Coordinates of N, CA and C in Angstrom, one line a residue:
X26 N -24.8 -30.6 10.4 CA -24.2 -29.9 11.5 C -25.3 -29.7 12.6
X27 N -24.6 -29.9 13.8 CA -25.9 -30.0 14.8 C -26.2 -28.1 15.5
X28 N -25.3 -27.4 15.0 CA -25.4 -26.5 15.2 C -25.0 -25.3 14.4
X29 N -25.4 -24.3 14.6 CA -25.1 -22.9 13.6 C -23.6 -22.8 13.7
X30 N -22.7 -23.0 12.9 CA -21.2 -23.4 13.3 C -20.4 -21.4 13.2
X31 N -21.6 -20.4 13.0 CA -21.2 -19.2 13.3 C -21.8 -17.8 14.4
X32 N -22.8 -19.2 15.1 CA -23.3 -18.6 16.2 C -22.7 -18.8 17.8
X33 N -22.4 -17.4 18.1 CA -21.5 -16.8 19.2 C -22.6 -16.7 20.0
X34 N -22.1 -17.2 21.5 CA -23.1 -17.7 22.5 C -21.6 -17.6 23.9
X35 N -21.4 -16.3 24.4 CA -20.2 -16.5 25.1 C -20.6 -17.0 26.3
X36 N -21.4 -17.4 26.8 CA -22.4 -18.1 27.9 C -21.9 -19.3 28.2
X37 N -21.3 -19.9 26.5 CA -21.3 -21.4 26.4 C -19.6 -21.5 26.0
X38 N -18.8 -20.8 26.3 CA -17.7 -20.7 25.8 C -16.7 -22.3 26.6
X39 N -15.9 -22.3 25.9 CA -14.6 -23.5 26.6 C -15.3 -24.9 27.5
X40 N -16.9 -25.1 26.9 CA -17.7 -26.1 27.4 C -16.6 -27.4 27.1
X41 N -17.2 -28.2 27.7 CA -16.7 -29.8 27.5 C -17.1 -30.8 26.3
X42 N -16.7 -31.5 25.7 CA -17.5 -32.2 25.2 C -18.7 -32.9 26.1
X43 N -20.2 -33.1 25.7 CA -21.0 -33.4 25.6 C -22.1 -34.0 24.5
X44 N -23.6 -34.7 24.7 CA -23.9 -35.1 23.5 C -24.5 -34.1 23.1
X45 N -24.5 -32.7 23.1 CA -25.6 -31.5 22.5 C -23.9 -31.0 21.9
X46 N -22.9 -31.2 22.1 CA -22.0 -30.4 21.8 C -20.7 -31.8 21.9
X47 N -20.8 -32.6 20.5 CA -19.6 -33.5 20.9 C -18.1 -33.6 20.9
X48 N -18.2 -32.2 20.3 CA -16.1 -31.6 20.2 C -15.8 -30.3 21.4
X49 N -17.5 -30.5 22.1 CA -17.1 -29.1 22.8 C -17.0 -27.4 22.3
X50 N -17.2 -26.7 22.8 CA -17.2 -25.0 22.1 C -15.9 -24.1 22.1
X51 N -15.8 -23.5 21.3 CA -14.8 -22.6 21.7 C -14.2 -21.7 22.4
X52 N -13.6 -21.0 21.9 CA -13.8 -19.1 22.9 C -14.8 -18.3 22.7
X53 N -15.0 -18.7 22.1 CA -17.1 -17.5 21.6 C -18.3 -18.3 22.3
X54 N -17.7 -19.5 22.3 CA -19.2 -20.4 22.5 C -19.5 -21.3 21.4
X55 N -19.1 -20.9 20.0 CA -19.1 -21.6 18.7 C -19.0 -23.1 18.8
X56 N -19.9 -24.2 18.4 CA -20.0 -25.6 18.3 C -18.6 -25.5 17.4
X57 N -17.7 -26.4 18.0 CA -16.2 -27.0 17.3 C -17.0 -28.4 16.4
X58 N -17.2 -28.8 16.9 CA -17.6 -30.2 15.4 C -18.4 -29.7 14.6
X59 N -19.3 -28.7 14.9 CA -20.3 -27.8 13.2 C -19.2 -27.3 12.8
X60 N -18.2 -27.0 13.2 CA -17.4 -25.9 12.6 C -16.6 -27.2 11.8
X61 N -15.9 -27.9 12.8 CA -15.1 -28.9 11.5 C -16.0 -29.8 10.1
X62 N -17.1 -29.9 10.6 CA -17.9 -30.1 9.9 C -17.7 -29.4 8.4
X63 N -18.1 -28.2 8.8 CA -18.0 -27.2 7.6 C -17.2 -27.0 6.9
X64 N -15.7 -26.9 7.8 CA -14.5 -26.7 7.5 C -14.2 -27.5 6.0
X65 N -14.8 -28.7 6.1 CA -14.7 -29.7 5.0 C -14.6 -28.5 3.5
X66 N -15.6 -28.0 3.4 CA -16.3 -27.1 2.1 C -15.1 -26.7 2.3
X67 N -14.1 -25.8 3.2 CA -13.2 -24.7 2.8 C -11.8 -25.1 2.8
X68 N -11.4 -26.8 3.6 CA -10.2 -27.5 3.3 C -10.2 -28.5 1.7
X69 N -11.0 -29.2 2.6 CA -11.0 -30.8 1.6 C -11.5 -29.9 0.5
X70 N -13.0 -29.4 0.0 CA -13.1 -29.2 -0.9 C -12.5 -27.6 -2.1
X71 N -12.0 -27.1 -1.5 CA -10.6 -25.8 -2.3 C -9.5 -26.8 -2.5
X72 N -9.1 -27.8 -1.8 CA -8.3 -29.0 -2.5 C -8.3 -29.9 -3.5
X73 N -9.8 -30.3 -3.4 CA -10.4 -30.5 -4.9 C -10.6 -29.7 -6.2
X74 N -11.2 -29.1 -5.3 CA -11.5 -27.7 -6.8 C -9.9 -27.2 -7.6
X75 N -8.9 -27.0 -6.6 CA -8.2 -26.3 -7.3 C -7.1 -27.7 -8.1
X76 N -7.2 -29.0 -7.6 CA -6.7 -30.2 -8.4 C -7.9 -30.2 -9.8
X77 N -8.3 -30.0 -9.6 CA -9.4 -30.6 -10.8 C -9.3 -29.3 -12.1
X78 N -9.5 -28.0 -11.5 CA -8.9 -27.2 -12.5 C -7.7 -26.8 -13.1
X79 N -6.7 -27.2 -11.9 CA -5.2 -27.4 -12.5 C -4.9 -28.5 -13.5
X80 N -5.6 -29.4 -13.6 CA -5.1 -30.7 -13.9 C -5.9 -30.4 -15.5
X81 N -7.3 -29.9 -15.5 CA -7.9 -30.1 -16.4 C -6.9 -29.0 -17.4
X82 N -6.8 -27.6 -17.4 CA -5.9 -27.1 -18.2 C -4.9 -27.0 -18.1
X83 N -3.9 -28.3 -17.7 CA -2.7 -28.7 -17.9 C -2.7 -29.5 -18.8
X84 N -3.8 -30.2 -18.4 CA -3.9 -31.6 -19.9 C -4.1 -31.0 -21.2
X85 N -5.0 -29.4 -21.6 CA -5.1 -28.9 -22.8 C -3.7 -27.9 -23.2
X86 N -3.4 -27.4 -21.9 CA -2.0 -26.6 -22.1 C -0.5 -27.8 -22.6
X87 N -0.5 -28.7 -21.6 CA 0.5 -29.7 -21.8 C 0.4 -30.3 -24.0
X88 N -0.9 -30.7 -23.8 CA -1.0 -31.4 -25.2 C -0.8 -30.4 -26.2
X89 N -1.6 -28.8 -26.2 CA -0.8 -28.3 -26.7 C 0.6 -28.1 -27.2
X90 N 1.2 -28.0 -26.5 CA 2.8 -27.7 -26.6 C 3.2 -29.1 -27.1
X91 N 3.0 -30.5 -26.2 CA 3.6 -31.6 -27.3 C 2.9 -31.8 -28.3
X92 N 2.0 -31.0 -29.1 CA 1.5 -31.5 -30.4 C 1.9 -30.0 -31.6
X93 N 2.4 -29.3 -31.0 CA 2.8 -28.5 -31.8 C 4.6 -28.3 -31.8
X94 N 5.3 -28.3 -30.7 CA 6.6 -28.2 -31.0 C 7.6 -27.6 -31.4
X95 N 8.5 -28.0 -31.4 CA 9.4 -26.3 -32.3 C 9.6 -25.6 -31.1
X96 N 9.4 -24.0 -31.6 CA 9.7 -22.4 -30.3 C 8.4 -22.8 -29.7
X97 N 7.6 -23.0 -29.8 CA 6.7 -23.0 -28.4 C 7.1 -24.0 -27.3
X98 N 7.5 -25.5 -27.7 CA 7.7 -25.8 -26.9 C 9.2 -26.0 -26.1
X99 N 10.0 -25.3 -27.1 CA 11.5 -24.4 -26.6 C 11.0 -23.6 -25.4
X100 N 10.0 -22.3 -25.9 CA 9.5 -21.3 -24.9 C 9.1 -21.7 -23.2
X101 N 8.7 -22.6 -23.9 CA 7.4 -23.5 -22.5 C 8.3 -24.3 -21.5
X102 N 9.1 -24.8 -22.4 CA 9.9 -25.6 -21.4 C 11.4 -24.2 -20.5
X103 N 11.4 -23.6 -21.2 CA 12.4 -22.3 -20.6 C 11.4 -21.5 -19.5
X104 N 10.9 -21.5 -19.7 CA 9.2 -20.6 -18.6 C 9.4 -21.7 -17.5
X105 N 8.5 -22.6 -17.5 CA 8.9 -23.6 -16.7 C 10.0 -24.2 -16.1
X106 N 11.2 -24.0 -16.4 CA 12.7 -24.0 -15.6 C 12.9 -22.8 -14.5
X107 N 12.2 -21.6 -15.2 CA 12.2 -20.9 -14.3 C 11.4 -20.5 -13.5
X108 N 9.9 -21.0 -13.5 CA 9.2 -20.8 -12.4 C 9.1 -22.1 -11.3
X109 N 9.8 -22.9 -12.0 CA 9.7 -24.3 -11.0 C 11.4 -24.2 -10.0
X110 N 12.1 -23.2 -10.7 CA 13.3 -23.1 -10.2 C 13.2 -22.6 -8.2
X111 N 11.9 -22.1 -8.1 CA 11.1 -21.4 -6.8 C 10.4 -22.6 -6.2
X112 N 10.2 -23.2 -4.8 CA 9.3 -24.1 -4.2 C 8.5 -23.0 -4.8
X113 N 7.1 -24.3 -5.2 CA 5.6 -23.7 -4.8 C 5.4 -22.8 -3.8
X114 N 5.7 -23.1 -2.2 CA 5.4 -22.4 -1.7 C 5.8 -20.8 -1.6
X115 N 7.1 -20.9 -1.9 CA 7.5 -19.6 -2.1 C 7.0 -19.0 -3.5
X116 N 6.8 -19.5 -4.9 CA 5.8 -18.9 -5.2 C 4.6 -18.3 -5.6
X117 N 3.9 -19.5 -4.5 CA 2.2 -18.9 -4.0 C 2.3 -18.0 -2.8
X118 N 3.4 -17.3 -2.3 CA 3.5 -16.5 -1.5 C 4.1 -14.9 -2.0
X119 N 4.9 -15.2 -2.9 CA 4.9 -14.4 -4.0 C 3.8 -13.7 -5.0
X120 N 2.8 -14.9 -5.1 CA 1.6 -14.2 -5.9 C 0.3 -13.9 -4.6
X121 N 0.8 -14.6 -3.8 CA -0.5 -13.8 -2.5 C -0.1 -12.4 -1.8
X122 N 1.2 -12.1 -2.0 CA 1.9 -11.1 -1.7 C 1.1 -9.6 -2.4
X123 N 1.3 -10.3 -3.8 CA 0.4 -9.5 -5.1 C -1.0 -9.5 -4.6
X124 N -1.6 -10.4 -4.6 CA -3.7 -10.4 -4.9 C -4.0 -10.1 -3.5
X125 N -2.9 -10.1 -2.3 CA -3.3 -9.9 -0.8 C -4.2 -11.0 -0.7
X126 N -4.8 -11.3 0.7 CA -5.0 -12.4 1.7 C -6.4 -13.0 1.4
X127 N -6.9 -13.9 0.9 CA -8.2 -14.2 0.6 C -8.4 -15.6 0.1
X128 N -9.6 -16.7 0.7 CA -9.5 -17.3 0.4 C -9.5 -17.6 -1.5
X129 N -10.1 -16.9 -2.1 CA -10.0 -16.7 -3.3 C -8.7 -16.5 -4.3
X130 N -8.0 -15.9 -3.4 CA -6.5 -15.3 -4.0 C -5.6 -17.2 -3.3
X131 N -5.8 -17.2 -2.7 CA -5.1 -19.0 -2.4 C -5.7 -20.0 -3.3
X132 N -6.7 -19.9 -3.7 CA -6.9 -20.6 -4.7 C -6.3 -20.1 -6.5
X133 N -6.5 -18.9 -6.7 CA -5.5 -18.7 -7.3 C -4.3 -19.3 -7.9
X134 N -3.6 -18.9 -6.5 CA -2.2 -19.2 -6.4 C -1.6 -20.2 -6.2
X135 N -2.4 -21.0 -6.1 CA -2.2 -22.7 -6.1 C -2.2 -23.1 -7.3
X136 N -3.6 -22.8 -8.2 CA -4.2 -23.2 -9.2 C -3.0 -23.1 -10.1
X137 N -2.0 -21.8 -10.2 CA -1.1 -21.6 -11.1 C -0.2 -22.0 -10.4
X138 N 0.1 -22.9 -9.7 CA 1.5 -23.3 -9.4 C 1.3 -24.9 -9.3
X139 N 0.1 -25.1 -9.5 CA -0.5 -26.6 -9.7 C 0.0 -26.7 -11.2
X140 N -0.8 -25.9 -12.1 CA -0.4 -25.7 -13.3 C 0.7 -25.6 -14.0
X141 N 1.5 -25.7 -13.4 CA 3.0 -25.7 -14.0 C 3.5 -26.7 -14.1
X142 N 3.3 -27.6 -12.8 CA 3.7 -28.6 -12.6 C 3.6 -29.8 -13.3
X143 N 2.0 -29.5 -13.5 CA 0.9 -30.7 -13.9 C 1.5 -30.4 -15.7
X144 N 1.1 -29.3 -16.1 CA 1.7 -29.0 -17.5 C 2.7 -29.6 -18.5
X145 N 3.6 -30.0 -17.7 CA 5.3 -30.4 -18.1 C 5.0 -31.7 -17.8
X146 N 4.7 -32.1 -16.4 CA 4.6 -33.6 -16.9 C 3.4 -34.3 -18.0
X147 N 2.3 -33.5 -18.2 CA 1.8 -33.7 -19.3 C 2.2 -33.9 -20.7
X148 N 3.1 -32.6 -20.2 CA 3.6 -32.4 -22.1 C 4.4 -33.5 -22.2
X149 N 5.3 -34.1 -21.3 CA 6.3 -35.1 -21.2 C 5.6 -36.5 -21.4
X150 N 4.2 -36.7 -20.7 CA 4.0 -38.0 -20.6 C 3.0 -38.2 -22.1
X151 N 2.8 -36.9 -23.0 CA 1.8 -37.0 -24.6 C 3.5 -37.3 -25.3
X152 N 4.6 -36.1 -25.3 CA 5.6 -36.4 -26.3 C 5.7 -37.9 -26.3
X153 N 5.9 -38.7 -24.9 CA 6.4 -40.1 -25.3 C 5.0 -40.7 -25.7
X154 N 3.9 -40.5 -26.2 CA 3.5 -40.8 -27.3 C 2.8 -40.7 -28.3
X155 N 3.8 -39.7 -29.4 CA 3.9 -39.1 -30.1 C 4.2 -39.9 -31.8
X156 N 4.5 -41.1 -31.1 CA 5.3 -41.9 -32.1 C 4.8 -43.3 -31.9
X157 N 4.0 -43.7 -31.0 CA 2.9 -44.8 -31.0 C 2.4 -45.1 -32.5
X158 N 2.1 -45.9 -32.3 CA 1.0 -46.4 -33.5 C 0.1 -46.1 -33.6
X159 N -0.9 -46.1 -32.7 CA -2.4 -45.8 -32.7 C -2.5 -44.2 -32.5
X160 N -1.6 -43.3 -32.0 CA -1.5 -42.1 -32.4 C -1.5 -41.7 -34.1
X161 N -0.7 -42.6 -34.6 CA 0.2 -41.8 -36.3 C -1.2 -42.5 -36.4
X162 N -1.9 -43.8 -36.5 CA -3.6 -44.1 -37.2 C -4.4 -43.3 -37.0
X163 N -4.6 -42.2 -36.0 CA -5.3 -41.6 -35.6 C -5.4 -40.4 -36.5
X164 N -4.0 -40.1 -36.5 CA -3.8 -39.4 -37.0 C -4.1 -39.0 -38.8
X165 N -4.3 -40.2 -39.0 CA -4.0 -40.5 -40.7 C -5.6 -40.6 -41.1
X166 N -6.5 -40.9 -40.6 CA -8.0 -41.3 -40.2 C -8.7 -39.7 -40.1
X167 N -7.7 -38.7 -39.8 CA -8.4 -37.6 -39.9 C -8.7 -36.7 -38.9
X168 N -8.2 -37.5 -37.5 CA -8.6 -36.7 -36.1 C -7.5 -36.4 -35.8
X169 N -7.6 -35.0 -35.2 CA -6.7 -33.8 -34.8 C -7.1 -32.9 -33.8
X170 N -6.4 -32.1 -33.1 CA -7.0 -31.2 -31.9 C -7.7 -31.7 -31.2
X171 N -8.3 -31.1 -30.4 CA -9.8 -32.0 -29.0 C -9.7 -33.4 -29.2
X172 N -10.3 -33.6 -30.4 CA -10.8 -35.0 -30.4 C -9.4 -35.7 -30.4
X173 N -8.0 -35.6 -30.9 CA -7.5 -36.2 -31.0 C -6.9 -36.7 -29.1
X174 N -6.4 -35.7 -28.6 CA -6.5 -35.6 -27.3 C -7.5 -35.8 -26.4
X175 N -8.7 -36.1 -26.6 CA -9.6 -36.7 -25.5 C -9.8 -38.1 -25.6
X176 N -9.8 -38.4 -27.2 CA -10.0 -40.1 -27.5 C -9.0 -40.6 -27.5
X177 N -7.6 -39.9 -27.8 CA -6.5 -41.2 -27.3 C -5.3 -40.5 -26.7
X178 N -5.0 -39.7 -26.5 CA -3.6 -38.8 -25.3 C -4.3 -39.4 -24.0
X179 N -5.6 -38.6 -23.6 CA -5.9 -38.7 -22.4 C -6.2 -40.4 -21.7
X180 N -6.9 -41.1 -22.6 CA -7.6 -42.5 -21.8 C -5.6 -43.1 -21.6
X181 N -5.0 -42.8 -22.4 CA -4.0 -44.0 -22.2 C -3.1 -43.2 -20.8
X182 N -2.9 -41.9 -20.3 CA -2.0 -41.5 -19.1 C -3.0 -40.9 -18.6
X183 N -4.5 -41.9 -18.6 CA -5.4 -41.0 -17.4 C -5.0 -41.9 -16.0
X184 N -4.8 -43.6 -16.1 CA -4.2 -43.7 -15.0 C -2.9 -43.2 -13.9
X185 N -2.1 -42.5 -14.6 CA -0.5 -41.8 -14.2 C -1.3 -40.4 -13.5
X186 N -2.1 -39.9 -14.0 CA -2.9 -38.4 -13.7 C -3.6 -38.4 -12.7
X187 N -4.5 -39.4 -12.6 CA -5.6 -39.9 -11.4 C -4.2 -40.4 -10.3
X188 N -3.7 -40.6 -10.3 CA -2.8 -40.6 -9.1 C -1.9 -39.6 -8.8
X189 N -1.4 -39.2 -9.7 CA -0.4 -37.5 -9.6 C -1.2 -36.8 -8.9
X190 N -2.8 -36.4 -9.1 CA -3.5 -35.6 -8.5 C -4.1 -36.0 -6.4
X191 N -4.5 -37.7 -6.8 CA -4.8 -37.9 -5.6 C -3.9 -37.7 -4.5
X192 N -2.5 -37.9 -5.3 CA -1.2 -37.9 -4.3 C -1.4 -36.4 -3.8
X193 N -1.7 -35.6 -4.6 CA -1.0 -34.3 -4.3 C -2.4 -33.4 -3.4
X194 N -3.3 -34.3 -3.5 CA -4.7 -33.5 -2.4 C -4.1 -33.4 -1.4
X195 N -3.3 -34.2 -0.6 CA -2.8 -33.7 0.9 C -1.8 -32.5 0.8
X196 N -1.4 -32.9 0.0 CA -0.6 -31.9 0.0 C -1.2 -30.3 -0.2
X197 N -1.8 -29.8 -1.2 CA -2.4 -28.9 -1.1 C -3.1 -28.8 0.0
X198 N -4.2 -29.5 0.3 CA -4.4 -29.6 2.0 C -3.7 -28.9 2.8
X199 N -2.7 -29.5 3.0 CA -1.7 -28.6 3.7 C -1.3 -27.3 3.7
X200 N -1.1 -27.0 2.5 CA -0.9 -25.6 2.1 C -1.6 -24.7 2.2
X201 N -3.2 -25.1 1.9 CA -4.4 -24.1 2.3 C -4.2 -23.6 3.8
X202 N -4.4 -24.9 4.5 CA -3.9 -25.0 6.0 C -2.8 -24.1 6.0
X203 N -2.1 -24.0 6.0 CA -0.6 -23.3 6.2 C -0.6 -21.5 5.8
X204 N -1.4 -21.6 4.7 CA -1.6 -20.4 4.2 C -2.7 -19.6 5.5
X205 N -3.8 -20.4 5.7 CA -4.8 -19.7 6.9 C -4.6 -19.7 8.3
X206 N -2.9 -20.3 8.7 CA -2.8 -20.5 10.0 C -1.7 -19.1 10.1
X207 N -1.0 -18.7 9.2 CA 0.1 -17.5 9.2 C -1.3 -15.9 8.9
X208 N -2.4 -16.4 8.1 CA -3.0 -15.1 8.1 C -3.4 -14.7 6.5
X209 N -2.7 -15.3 5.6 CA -2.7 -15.1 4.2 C -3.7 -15.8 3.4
X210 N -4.6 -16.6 3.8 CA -5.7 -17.6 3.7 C -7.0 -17.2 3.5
X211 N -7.9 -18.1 4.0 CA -9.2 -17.9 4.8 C -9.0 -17.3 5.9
X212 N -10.0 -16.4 6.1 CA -10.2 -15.1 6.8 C -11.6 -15.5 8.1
X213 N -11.3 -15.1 8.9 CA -11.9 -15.3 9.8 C -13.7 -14.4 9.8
X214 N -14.4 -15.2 10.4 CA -15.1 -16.6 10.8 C -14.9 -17.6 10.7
X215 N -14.7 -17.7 9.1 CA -14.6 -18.8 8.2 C -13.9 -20.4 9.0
X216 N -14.8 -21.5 9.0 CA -14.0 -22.4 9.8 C -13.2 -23.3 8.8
X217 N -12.1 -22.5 8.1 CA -11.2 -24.0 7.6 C -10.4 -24.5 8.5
X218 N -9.8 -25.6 8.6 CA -9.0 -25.6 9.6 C -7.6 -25.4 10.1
X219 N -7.1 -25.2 9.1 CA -6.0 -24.0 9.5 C -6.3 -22.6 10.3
X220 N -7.0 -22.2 10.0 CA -7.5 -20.6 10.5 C -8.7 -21.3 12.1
X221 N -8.7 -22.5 12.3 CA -9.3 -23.0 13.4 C -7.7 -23.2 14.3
X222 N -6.8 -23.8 14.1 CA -5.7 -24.2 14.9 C -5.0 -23.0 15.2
X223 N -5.0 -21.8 14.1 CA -4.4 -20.6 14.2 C -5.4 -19.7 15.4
X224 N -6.9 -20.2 15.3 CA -7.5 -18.8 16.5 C -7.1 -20.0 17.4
X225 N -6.9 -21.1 17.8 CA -6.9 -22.1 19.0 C -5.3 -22.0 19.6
X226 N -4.4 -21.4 18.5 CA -2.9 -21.5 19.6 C -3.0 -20.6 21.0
X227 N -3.7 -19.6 21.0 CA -3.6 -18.5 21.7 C -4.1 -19.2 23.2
X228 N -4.8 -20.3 23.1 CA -5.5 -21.2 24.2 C -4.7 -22.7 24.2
X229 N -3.4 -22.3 24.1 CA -2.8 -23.6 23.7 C -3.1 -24.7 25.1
X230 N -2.2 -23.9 26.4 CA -2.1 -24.2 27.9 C -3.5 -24.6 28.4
X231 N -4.7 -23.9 27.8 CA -6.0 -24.0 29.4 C -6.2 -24.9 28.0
X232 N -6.2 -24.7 26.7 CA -7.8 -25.6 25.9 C -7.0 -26.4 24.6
X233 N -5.9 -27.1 24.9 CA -5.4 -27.7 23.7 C -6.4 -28.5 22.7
X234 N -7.5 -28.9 23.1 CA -8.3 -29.3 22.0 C -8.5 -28.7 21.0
X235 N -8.7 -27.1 21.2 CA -9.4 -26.3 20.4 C -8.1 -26.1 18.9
X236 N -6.8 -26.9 19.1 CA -5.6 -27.2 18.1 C -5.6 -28.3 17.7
X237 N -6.4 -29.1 18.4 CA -6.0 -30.8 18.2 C -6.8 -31.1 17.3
X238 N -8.7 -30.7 17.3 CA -9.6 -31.1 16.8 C -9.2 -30.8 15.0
X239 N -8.9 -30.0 15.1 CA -8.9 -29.4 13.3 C -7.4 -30.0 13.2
X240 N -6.4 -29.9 13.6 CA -5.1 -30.8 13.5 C -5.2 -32.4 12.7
X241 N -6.0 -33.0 14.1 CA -6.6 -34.5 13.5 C -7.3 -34.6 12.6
X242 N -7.9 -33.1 12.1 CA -8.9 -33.8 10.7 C -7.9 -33.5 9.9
X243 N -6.8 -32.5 9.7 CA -5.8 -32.4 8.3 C -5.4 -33.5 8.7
X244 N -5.0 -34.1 9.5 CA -3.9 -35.4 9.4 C -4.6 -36.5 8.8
X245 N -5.5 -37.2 9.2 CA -6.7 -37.6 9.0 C -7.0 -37.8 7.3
X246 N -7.6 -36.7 6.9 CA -7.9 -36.6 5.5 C -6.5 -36.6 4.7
X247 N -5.4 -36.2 5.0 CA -4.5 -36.2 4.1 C -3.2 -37.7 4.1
X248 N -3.4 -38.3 5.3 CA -3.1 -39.7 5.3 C -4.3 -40.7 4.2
X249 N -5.4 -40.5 4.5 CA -6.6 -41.0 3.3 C -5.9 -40.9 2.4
X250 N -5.9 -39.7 1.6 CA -5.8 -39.6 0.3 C -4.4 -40.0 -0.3
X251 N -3.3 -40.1 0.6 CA -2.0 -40.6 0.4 C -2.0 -42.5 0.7
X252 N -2.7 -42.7 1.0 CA -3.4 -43.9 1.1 C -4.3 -44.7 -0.6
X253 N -5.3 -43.7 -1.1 CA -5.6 -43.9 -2.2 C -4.8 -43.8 -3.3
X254 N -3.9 -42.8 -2.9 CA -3.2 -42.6 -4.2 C -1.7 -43.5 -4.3
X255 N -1.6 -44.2 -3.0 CA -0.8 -45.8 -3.3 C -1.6 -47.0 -3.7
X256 N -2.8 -46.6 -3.1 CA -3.6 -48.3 -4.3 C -3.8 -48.0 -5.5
X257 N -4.2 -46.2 -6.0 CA -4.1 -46.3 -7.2 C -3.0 -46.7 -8.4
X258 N -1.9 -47.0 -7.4 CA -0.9 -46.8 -8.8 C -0.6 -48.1 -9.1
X259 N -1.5 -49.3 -8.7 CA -1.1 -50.3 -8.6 C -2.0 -50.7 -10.4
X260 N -2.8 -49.7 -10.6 CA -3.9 -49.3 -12.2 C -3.0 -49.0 -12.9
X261 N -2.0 -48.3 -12.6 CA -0.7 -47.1 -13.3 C -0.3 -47.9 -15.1

């Protein structure tokens, strides 16, 4: 970052782009490209973090339930009719409603509605193979629990999962964004970019950049990743 992307300088406010300043400053004075710069850590990467922990205990929650069966997974699948019966979004707004406004509480609230999702089709894509062959050998050989689920559930639908997840980075993307442009998000200084397009509406008329710059990087990064996760499935 070529500059302190939270140092206020109102001297230097609604500057132009130039090469000391190449996205131009804000309403403080604030360098806009350090800031998108940063923003990275609080969009792209809370997008990652919360795919990678959703996904990882979906795969131990999911295998659970198809390796044991019966009322648990009667239970599990009745739980999940009903919390999937709500968009996501209405119920991460439901649980941010509860933990109040933080980027921490959006992570949260994702995490468990990531989790639900990822869970079921888990459990769905171990039950159909339940009845494989190299499962029942595995089985007979003596491996069970962890091991049996890391050495052969997971390598055989880790291609279906590595794309479920890449597909769905923009999308969460979005939703961080969405959550920090209404107020229920990341909290200000903080440059994600949602909570960048949200202080910039107010300057829509004199400084439309200051909506466009962070605009273009969600579009940007979440066209990528919807991009990767159609060459991926061609592994599927």
């Amino acid at each position: 970052m070529p500059h302190d992307p939270f140092a206020v300088d109102i001297t230097r406010r609604f500057l132009a782009p130039t090469w000391q300043y190449p996205l131009g400053t804000d309403h403080l004075g604030r360098c806009v490209f350090s800031r998108i710069l940063l923003g990275i850590r609080y969009s792209l990467g809370s997008a990652l973090l919360i795919q990678m922990i959703a996904i990882i205990l979906a795969i131990f929650l999911g295998a659970f339930v198809a390796l044991k069966g019966g009322m648990i997974d009667f239970l599990f699948i009745r739980i999940c009719d009903i919390l999937l019966a709500f968009p996501t979004l209405v119920l991460a707004f439901g649980l941010l409603g509860l933990l109040g406004p933080s980027l921490k509480n959006v992570l949260i609230a994702l995490i468990f509605t990531q989790l639900i999702y990822y869970s079921r089709m888990i459990r769905s894509l171990f039950i159909g193979m339940n009845e494989k062959v190299f499962i029942q050998a595995a089985r007979i050989s003596g491996t069970t629990g962890v091991g049996l689920i890391v050495r052969h559930y997971v390598p055989n639908v880790l291609p279906i999962i590595v794309t479920m997840v890449a597909l769905d980075v923009g999308k969460v993307i979005l939703e961080i964004a969405g959550f920090s442009f209404i107020g229920l998000g990341v909290q200000a200084p903080i440059p994600e970019w949602g909570m960048m397009v949200n202080e910039g509406k107010q300057y829509i008329r004199q400084h439309p950049e200051l909506m466009l710059y962070p605009g273009l990087a969600i579009v940007l990064v979440v066209l990528l990743f919807n991009r990767l996760a159609s060459s991926l499935k061609k592994f599927e």
